[in-house]
C-alpha positions as a LaTeX table, in Angstrom:
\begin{tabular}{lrrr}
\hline
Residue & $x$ (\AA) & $y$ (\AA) & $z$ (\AA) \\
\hline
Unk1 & $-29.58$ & $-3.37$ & $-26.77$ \\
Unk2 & $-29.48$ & $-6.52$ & $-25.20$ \\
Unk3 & $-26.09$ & $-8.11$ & $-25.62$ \\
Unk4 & $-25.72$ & $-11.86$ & $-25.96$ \\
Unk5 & $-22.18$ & $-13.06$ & $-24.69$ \\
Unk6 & $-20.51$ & $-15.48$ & $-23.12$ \\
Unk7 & $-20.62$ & $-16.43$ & $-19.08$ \\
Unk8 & $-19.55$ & $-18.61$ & $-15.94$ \\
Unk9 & $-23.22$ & $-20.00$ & $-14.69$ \\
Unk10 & $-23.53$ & $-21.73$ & $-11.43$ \\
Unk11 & $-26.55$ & $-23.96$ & $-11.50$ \\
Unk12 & $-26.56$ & $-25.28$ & $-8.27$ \\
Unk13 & $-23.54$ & $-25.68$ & $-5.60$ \\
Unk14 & $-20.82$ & $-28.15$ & $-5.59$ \\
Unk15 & $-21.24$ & $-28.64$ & $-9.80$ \\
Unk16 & $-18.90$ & $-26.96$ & $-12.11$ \\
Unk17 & $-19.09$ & $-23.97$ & $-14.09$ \\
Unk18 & $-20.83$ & $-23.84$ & $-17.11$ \\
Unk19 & $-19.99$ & $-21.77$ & $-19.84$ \\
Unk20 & $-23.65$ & $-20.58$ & $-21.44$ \\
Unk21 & $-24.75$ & $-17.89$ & $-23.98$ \\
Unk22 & $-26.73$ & $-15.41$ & $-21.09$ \\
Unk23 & $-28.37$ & $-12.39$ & $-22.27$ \\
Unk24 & $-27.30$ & $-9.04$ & $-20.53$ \\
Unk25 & $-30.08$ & $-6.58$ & $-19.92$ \\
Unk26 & $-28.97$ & $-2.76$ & $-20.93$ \\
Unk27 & $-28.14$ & $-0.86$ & $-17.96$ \\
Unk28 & $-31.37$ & 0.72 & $-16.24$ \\
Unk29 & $-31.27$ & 4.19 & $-14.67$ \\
Unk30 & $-27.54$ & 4.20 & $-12.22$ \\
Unk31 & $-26.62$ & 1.50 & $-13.63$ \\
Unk32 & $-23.10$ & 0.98 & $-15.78$ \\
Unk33 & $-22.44$ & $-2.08$ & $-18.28$ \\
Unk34 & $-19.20$ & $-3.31$ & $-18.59$ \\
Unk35 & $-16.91$ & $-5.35$ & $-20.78$ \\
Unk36 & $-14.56$ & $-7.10$ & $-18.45$ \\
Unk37 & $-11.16$ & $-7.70$ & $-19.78$ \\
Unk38 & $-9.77$ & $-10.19$ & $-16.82$ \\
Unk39 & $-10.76$ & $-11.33$ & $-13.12$ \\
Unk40 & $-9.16$ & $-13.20$ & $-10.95$ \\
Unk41 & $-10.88$ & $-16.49$ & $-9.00$ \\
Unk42 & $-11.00$ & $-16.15$ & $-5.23$ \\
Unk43 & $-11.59$ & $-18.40$ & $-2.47$ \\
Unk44 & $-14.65$ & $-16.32$ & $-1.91$ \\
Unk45 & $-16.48$ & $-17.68$ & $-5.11$ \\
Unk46 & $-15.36$ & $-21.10$ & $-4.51$ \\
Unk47 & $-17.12$ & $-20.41$ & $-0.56$ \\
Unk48 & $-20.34$ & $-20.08$ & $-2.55$ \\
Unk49 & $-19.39$ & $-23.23$ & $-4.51$ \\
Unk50 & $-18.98$ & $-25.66$ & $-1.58$ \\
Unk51 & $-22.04$ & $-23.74$ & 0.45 \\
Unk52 & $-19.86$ & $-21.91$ & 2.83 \\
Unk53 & $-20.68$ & $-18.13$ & 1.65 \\
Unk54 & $-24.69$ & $-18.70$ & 0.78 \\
Unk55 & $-26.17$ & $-17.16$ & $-1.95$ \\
Unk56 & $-29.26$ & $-18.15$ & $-4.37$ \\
Unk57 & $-29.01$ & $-20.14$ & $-7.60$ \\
Unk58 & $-28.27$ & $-19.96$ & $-10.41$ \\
Unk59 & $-25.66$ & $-16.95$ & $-9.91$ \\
Unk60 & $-23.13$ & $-15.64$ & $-11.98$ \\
Unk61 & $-19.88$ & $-15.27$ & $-9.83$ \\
Unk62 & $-16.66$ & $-13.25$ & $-9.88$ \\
Unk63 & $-16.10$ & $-10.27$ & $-7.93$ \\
Unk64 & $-12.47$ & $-9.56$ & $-8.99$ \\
Unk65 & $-12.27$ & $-7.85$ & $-12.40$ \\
Unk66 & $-11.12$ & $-4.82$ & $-14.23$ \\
Unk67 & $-13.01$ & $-3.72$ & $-17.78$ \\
Unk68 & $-13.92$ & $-0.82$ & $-20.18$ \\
Unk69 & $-17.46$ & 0.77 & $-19.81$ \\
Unk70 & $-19.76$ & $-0.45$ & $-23.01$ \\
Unk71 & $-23.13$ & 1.69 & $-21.88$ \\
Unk72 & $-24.56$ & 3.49 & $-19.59$ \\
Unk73 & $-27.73$ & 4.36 & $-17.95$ \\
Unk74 & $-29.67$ & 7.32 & $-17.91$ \\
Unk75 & $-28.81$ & 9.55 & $-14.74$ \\
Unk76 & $-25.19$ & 8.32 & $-14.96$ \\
Unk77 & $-22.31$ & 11.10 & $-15.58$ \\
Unk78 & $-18.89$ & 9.95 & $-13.72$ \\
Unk79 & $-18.67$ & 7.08 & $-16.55$ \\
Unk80 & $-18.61$ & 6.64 & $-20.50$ \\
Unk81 & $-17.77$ & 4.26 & $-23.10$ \\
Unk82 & $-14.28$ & 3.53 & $-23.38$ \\
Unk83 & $-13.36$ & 4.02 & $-19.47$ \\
Unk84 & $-11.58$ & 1.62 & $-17.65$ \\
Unk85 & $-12.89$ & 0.24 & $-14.63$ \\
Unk86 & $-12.93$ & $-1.71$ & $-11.34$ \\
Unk87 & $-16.20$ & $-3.31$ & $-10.22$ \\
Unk88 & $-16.89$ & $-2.66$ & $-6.30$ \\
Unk89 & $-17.77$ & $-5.51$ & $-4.27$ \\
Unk90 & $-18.22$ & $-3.10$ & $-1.45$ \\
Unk91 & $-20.26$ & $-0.26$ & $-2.97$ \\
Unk92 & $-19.67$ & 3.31 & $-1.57$ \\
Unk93 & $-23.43$ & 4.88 & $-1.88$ \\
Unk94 & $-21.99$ & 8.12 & $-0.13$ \\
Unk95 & $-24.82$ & 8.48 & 2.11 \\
Unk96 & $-25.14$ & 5.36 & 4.44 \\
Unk97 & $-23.87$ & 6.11 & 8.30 \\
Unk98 & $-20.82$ & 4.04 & 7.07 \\
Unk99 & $-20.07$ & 5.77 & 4.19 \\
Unk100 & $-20.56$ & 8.77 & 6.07 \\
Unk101 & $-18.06$ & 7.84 & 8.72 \\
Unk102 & $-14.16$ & 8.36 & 8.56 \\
Unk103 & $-14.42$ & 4.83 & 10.74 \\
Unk104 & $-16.28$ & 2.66 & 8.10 \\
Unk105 & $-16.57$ & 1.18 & 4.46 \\
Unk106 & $-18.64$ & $-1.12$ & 4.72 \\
Unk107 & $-21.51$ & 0.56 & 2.83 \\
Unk108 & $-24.91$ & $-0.20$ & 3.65 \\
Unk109 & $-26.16$ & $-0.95$ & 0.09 \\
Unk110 & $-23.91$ & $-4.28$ & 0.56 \\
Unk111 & $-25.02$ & $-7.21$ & $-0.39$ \\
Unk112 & $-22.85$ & $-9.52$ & 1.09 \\
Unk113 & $-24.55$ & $-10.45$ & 4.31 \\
Unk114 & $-27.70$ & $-11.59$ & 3.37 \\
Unk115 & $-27.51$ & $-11.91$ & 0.10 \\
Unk116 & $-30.39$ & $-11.24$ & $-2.45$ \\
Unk117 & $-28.30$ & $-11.48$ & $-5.58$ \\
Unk118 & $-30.50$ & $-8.66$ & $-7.24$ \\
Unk119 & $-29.68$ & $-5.33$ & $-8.37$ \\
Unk120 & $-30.52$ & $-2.77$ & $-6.15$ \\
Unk121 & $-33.70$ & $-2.23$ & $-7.63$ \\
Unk122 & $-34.72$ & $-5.99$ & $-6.60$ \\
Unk123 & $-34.10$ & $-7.33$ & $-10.09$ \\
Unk124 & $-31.28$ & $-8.73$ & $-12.47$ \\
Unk125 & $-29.93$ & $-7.98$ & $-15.15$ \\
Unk126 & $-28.91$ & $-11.63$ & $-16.56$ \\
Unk127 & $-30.86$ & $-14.71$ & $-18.39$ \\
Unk128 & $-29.91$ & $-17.78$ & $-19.24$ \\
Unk129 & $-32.16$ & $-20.37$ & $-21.68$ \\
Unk130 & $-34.97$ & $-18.38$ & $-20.30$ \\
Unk131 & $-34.07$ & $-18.27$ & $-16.74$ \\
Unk132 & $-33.30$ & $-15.27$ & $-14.51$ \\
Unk133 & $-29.69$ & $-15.54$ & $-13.46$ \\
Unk134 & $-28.69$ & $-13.91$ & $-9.87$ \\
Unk135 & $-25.68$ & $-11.43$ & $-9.48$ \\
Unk136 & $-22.73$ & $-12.00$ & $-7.14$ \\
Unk137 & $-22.02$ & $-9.12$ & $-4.52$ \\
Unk138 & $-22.61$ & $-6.13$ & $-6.45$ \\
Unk139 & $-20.37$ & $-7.17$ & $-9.15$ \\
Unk140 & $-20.75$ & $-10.58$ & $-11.16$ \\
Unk141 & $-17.73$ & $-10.78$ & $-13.53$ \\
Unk142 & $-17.22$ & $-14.22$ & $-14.72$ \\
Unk143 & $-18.87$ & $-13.29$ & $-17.81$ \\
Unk144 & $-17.93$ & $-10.87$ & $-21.18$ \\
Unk145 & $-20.67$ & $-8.30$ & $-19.65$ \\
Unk146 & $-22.06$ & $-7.47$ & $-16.57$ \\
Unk147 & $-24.29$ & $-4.65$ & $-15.28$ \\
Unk148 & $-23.22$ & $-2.69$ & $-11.94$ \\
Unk149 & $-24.97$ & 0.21 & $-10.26$ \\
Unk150 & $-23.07$ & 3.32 & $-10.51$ \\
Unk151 & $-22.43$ & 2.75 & $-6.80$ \\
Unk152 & $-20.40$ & $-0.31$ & $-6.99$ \\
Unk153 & $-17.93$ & 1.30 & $-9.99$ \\
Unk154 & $-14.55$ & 2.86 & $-9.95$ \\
Unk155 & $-13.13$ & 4.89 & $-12.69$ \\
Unk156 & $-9.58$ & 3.96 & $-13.32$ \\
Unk157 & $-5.93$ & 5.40 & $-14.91$ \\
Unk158 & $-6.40$ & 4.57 & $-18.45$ \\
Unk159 & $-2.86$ & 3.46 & $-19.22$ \\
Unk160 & $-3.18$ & 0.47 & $-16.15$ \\
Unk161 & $-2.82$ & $-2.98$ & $-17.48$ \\
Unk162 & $-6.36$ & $-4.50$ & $-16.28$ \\
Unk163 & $-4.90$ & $-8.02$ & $-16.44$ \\
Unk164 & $-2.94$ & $-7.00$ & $-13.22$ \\
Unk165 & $-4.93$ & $-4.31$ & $-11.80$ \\
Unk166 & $-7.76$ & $-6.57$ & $-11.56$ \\
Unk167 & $-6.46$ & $-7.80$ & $-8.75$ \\
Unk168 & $-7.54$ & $-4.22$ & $-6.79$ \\
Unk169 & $-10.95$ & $-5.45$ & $-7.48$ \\
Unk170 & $-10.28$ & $-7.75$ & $-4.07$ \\
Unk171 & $-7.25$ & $-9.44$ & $-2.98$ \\
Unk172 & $-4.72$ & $-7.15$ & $-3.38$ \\
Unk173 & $-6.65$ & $-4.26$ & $-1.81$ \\
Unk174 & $-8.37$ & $-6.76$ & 1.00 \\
Unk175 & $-4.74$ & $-7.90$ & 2.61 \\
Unk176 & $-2.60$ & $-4.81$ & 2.19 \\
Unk177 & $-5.76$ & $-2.49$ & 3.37 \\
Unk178 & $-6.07$ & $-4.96$ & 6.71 \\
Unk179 & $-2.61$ & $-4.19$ & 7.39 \\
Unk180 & $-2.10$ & $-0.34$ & 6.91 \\
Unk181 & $-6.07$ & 0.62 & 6.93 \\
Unk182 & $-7.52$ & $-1.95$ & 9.43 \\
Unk183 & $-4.80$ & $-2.98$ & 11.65 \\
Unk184 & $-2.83$ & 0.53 & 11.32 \\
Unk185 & 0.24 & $-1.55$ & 11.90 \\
Unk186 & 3.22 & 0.91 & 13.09 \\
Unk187 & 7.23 & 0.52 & 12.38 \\
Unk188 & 9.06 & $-1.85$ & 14.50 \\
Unk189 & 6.02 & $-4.45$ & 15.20 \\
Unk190 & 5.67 & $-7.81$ & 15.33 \\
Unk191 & 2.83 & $-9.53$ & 13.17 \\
Unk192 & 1.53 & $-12.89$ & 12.16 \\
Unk193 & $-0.25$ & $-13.96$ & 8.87 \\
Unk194 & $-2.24$ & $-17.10$ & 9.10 \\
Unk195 & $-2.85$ & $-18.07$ & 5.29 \\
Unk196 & $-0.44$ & $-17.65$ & 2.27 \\
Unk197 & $-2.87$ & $-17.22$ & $-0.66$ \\
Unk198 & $-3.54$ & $-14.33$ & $-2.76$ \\
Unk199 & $-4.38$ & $-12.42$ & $-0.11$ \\
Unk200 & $-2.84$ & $-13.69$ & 2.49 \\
Unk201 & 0.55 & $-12.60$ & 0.94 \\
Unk202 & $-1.21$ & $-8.87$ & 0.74 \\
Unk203 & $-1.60$ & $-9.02$ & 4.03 \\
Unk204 & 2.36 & $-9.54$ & 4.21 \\
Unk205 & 3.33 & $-6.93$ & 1.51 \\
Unk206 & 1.75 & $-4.20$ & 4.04 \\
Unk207 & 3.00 & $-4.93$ & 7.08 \\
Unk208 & 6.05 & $-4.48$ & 5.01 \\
Unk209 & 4.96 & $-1.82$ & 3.68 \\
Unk210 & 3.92 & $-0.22$ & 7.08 \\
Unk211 & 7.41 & $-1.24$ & 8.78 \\
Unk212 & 6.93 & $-4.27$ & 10.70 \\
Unk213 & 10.29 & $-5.64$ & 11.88 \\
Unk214 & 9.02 & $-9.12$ & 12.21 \\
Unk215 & 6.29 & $-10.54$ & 9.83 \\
Unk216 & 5.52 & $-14.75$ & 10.82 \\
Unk217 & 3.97 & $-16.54$ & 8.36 \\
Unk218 & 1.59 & $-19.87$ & 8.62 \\
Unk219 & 0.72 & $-21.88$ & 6.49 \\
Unk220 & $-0.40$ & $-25.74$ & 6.49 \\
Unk221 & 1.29 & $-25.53$ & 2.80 \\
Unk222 & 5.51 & $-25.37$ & 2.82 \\
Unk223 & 5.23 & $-24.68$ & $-0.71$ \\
Unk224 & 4.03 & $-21.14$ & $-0.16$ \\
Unk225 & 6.78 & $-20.19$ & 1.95 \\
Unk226 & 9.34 & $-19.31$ & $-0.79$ \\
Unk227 & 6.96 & $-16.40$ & $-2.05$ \\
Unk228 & 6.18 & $-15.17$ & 1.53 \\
Unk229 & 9.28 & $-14.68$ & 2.67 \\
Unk230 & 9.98 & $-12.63$ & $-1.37$ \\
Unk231 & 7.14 & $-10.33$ & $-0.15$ \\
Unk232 & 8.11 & $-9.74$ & 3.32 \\
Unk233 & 8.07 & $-12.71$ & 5.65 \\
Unk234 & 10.76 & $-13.04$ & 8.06 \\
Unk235 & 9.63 & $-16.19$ & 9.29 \\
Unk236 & 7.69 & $-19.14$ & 7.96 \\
Unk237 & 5.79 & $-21.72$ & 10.08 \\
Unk238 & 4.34 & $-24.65$ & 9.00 \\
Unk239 & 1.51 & $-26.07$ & 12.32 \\
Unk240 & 2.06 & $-29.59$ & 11.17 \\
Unk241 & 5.78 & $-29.16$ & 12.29 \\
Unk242 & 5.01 & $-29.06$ & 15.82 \\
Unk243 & 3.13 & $-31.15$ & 18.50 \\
Unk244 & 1.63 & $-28.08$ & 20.45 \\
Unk245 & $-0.78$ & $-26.14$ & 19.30 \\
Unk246 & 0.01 & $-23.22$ & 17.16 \\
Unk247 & $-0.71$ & $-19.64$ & 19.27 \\
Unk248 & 1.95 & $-21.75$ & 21.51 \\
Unk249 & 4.92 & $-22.13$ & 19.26 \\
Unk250 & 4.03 & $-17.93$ & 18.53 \\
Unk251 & 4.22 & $-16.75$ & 21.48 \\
Unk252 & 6.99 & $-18.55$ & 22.20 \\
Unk253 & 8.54 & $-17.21$ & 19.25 \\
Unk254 & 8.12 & $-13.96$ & 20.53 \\
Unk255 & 8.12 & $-13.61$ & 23.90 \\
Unk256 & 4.60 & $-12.19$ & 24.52 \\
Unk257 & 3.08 & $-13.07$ & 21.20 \\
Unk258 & 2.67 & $-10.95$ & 18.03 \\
Unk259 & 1.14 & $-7.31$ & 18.17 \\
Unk260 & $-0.36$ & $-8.13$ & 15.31 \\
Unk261 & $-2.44$ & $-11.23$ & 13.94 \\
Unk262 & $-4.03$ & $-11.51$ & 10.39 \\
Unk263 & $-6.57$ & $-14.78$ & 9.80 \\
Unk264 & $-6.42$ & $-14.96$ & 6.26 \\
Unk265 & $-8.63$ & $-18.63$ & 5.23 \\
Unk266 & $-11.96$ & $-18.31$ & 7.14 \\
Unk267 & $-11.65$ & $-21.02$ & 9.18 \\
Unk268 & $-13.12$ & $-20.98$ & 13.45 \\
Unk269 & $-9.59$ & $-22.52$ & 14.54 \\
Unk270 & $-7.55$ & $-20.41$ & 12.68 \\
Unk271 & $-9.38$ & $-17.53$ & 13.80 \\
Unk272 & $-9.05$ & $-18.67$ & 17.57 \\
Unk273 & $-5.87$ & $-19.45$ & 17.45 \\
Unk274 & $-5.00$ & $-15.64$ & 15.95 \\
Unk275 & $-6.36$ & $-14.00$ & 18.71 \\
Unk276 & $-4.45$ & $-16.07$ & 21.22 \\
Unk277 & $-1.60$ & $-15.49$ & 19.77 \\
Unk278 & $-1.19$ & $-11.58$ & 19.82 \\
Unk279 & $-0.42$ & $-9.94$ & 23.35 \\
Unk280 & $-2.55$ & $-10.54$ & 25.76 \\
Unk281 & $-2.70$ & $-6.61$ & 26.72 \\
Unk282 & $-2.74$ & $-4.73$ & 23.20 \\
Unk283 & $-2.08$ & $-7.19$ & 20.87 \\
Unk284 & $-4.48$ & $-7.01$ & 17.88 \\
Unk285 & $-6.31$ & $-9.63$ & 15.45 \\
Unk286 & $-8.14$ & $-9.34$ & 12.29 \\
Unk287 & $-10.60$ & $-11.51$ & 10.75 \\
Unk288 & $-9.97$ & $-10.75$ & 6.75 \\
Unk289 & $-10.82$ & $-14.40$ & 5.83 \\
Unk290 & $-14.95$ & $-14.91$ & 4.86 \\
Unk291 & $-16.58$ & $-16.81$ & 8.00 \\
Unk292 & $-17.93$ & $-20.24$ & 6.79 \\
Unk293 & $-22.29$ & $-20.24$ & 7.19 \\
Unk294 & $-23.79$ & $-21.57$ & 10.34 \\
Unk295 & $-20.52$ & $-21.98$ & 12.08 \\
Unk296 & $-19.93$ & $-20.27$ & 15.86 \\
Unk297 & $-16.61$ & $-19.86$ & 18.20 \\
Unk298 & $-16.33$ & $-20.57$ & 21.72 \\
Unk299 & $-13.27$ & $-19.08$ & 23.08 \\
Unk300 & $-12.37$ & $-18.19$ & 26.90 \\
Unk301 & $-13.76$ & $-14.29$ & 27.31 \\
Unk302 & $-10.37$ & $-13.80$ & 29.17 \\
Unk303 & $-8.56$ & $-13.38$ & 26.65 \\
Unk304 & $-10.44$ & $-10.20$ & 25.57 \\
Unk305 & $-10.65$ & $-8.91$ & 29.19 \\
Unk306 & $-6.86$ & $-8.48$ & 29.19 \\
Unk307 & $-7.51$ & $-6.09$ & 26.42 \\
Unk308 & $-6.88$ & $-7.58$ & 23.33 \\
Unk309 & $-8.71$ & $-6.20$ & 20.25 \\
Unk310 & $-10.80$ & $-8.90$ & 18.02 \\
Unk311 & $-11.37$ & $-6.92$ & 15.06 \\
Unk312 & $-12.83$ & $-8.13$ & 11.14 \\
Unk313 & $-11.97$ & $-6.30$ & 8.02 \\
Unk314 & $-14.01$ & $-6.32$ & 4.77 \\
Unk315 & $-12.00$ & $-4.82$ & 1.52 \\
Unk316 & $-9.46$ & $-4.21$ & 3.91 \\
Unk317 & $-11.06$ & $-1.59$ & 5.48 \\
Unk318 & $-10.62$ & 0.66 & 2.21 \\
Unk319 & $-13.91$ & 2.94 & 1.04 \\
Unk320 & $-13.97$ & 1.47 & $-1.96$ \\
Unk321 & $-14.97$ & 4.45 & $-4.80$ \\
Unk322 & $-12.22$ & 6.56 & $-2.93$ \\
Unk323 & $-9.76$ & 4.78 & $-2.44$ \\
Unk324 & $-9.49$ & 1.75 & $-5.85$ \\
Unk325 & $-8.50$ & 4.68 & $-8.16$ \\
Unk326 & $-5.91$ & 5.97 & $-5.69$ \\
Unk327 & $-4.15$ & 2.45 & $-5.06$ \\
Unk328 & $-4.46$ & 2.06 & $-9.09$ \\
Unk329 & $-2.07$ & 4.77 & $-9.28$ \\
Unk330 & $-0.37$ & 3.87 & $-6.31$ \\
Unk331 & 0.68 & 0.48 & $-8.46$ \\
Unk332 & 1.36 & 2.62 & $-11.82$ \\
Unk333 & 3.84 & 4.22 & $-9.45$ \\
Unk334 & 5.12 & 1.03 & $-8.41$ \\
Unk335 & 4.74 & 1.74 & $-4.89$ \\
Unk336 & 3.99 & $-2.04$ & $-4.55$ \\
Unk337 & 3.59 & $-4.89$ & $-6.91$ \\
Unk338 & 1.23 & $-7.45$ & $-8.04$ \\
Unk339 & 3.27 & $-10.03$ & $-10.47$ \\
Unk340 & 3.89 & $-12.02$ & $-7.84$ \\
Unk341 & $-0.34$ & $-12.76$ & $-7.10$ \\
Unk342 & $-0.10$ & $-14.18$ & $-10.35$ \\
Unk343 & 0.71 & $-17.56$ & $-10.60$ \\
Unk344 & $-1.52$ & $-18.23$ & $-14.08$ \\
Unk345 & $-2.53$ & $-16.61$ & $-16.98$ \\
Unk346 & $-5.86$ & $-18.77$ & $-18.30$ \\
Unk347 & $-8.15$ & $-18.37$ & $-21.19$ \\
Unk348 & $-12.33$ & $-17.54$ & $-19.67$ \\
Unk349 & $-13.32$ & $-20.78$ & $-21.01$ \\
Unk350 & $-10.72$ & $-23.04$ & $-18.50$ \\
Unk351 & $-12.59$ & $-21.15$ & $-15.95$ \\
Unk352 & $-12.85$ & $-24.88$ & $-14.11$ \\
Unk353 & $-9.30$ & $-25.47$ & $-14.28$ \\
Unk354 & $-8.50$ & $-22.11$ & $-12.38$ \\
Unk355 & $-10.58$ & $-23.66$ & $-9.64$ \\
Unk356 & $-8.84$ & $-26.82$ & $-9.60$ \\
Unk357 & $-5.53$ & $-24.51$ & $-9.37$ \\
Unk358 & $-7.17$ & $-22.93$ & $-6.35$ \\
Unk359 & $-8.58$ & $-25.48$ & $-4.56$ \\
Unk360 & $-4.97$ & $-27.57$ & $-4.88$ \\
Unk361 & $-3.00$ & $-25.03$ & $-3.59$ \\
Unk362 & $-1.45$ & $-24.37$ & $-6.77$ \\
\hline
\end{tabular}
């Protein structure tokens, strides 16, 4: 049956959402329908909003959800009704060279690069007033329903509270996993975190987690400094504070600069200025913010030559069907928490005031 519910359309970019009646298509062959109970809003939706991330219109966003299986397709036997889920923004197909290797996640069947905004099978699952409506990386939750390929779905412990675990779904999993699975950062190091957001302060929580001595956090914001430093931040540095440019102050801070450095926004300074800022020998950065479109780096090759490692991570470096089920029960353990991502609690329909919560800061 086609099922008639409510959803988040984008029209075009840099309008606001608009909540429509869509029609969702019953899932094909591999394919899994879900009822999503919550998602979260990250910056990566609002990238496709101002043009940064490009995708095609109209698109249903959201990529950050947790739900309960409605139907399934025929071929599909790891799901049923009445399962609770995580959609996968980072399919694991299980048979890609990436999926294959112990070294990668990033699963071919993607489609975050170029993005088609199409099921697998080239076509979508979503109209709106008699248009076709694209999906969102594999996943498309800012709606009641959304279809997934069996690929890009992770069975979850059905006593977790999906208002909080929904938060696996991406920016939980993306900062802690660039810290202990990307980064492998080791007891006693030093490590900086540019960017205090959602993720940002996952990013913190594992080096924490993974024994850091000395975590520095920056932020343009002050205001996020009181939760850093709750989570793990020995240090808090605001850039505006200081006359010389950032990687400066660091290394100054430190001696040699940080062993580790996490670029958390998506932003060509930032990202600079974390790689000159961990040791020039074996110091290591990550690039876990989204690069804006159409924008390039120039940096001095030198500072690679020493030996520094220039390194991105995408769902924190986690394969994704493996591993969202095991950090689900990781949390049910409370081996770490999530509360503290949570700064509001909004009904689907204020969708555009959870932006303007985003996009402030707030």
């Amino acid at each position: 049956q086609v099922i008639k519910c409510k959803a988040a359309v984008m029209w075009e970019a840099n309008k606001p959402f608009s909540i429509e009646e869509v029609e969702v298509a019953p899932p094909k062959a591999h394919e899994v329908r879900i009822k999503i109970m919550a998602t979260g809003i990250c910056r990566s939706d609002d990238h496709v909003v101002t043009g940064g991330l490009v995708t095609p219109f109209p698109i249903i966003l959201g990529h950050e959800a947790a739900g309960v299986v409605e139907s399934v397709g025929q071929g599909v036997t790891s799901f049923k009704p009445g399962d609770k889920v995580i959609p996968l923004f980072v399919p694991q197909c299980g048979e890609c060279k990436s999926c294959l290797s112990t070294k990668g996640n990033l699963c071919s069947k993607n489609d975050i690069g170029a993005a088609a905004g199409l099921m697998p099978d080239g076509t979508t699952r979503f109209t709106c007033k008699g248009k076709a409506i694209h999906h969102f990386i594999s996943t498309s939750t800012f709606t009641e329903y959304t279809v997934v390929h069996e690929s890009a779905v992770a069975k979850i412990d059905a006593a977790a509270p999906l208002e909080k675990v929904c938060l696996i779904g991406c920016g939980f999993s993306t900062g802690y996993g660039a810290a202990v699975c990307t980064a492998k950062v080791e007891p006693g190091s030093t490590c900086a975190v540019f960017g205090l957001g959602g993720v940002g302060l996952s990013v913190v929580m594992g080096c924490k987690a993974a024994g850091a001595s000395r975590i520095i956090a920056v932020d343009i914001n002050s205001d996020k400094f009181a939760k850093a430093k709750e989570l793990g931040a020995t240090d808090c540095v605001n850039p505006k504070d200081f006359k010389k440019p950032i990687h400066e102050v660091l290394i100054e801070m430190t001696g040699q600069g940080v062993d580790y450095s996490f670029e958390v926004i998506g932003r060509t300074e930032t990202m600079a200025a974390a790689l000159a800022c961990c040791q020039y020998n074996y110091g290591v950065s990550v690039i876990v913010g989204v690069p804006p479109a159409a924008q390039n780096i120039t940096f001095d090759p030198m500072l690679l030559f020493t030996g520094r490692t220039w390194k991105g991570s995408v769902f924190g470096g986690w394969k994704s069907k493996d591993s969202v089920p095991r950090l689900v029960a990781d949390y049910m353990k409370k081996k770490f928490v999530l509360d503290p991502l949570i700064t509001h609690t909004l009904p689907f329909t204020k969708i555009n005031e959870g932006f303007d919560l985003l996009r402030t800061g707030k």
